[in-house]
Coordinates of C-alpha atoms in Angstrom, one line a residue:
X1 CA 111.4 -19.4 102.3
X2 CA 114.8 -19.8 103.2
X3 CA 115.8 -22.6 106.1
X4 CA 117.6 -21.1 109.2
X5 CA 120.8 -23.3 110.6
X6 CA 118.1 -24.2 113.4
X7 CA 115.7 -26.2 110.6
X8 CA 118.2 -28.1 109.1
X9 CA 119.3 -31.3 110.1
X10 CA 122.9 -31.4 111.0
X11 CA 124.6 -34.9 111.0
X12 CA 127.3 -35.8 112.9
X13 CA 130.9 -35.7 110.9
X14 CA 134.7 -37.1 112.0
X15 CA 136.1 -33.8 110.4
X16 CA 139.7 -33.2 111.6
X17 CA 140.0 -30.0 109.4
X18 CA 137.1 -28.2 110.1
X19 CA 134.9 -26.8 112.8
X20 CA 131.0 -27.6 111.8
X21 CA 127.7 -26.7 113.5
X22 CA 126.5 -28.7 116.7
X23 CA 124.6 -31.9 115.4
X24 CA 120.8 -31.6 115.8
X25 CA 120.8 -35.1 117.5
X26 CA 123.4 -33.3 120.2
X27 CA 121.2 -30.3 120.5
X28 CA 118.3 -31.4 123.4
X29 CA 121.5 -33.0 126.0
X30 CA 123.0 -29.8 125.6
X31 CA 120.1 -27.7 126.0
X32 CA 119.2 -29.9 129.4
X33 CA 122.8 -28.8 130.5
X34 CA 122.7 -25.6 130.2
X35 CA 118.8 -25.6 131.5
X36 CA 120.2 -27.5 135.0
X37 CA 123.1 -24.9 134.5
X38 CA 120.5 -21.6 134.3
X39 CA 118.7 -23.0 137.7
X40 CA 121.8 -22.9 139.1
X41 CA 122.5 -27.1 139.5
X42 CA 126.3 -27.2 138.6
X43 CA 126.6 -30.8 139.8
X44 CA 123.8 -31.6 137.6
X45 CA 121.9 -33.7 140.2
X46 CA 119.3 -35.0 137.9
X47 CA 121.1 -37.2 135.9
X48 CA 120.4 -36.6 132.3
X49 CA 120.3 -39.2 129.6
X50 CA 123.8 -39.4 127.6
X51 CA 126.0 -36.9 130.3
X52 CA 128.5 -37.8 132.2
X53 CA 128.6 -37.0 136.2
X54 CA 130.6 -33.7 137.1
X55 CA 133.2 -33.6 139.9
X56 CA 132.7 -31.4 142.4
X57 CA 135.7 -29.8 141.2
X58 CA 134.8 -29.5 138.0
X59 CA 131.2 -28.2 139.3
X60 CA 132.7 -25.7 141.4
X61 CA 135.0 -24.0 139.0
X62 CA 131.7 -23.8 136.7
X63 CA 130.0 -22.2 139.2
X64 CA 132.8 -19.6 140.1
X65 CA 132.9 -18.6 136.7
X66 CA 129.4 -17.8 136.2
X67 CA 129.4 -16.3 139.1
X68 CA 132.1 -14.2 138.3
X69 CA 131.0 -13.7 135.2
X70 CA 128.1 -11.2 136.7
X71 CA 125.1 -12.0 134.3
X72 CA 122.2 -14.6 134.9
X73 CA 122.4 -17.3 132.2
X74 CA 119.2 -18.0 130.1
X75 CA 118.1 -20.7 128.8
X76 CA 119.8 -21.5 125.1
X77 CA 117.8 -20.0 121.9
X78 CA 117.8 -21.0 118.5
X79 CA 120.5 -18.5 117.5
X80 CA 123.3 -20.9 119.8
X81 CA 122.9 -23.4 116.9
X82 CA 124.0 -20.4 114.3
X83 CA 127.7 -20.0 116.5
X84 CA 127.8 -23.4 118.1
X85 CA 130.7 -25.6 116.8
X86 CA 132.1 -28.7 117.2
X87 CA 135.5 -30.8 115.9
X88 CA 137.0 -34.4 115.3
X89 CA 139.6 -34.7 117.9
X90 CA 140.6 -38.4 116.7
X91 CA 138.8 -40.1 119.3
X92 CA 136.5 -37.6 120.5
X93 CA 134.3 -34.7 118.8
X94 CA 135.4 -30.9 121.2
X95 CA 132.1 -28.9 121.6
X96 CA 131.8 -25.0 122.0
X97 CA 128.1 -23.7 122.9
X98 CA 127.6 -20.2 123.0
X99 CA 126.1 -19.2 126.4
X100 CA 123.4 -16.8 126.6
X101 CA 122.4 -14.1 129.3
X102 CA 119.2 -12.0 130.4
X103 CA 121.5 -8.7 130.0
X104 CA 123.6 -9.2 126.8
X105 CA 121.7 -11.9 124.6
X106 CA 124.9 -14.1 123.5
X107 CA 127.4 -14.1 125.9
X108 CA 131.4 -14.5 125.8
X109 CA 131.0 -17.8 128.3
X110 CA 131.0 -20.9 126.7
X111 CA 130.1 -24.1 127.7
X112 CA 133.2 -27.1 126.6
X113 CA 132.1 -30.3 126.6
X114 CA 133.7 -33.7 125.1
X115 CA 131.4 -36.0 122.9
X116 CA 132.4 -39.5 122.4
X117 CA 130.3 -42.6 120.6
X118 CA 128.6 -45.3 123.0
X119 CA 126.7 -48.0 123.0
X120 CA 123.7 -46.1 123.4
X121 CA 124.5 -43.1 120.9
X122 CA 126.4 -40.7 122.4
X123 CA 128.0 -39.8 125.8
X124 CA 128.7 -35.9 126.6
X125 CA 131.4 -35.1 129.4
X126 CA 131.4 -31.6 130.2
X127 CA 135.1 -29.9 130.4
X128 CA 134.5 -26.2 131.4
X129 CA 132.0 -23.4 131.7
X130 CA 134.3 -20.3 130.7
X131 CA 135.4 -16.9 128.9
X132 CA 137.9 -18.6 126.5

């Protein structure tokens, strides 16, 4: 039987020259973002392990554009791992995760974030929720 992207472990990779799936260690912070994101807490009140605060800026334009956006976010399947991707930015690893909604499955919204190495592993800073 044939291992889906979702089984296998991903590792984590300082690759300048190419995109690569989302690490599986990444995987549960960013499925707690977009889970506080689906119940509609931009600001991310309950502080979750490894993310950085949001400004209210920041959580404001997130929530404009799903609201503008016109479809109810779900929470992320396994698929998001299959179109997920990440890069080395020299000091910093860019994220892209595939948002999902009720009405058309994968979405064109995606989630940006920043991951950067710290003390305790790894420390996500969320850029943008948006169409790119």
């Amino acid at each position: 039987m044939e291992a889906t992207m979702a089984e296998i472990e991903v590792v984590v990779e300082k690759d300048e020259e190419n995109e690569r799936p989302v690490p599986t260690v990444w995987r549960p912070m960013f499925s707690s973002i977009v889970d506080a994101l689906v119940k509609k807490d931009y600001s991310l009140s309950y502080k979750i392990t490894g993310i950085s605060s949001i400004s209210n800026e920041t959580a404001k334009y997130i929530k404009e554009n799903i609201e503008d956006y016109g479809e109810e976010l779900i929470q992320l399947p396994k698929e998001t791992w299959k179109s997920s991707v990440y890069i080395w930015m020299g000091n910093h690893w860019d994220v892209l995760i595939d948002l999902w909604t009720a009405g058309e499955g994968r979405s064109d919204l995606v989630l940006r974030a920043r991951v950067s190495e710290s003390e305790n592993g790894y420390t996500i800073d969320i850029v943008m929720v948006y169409v790119p």
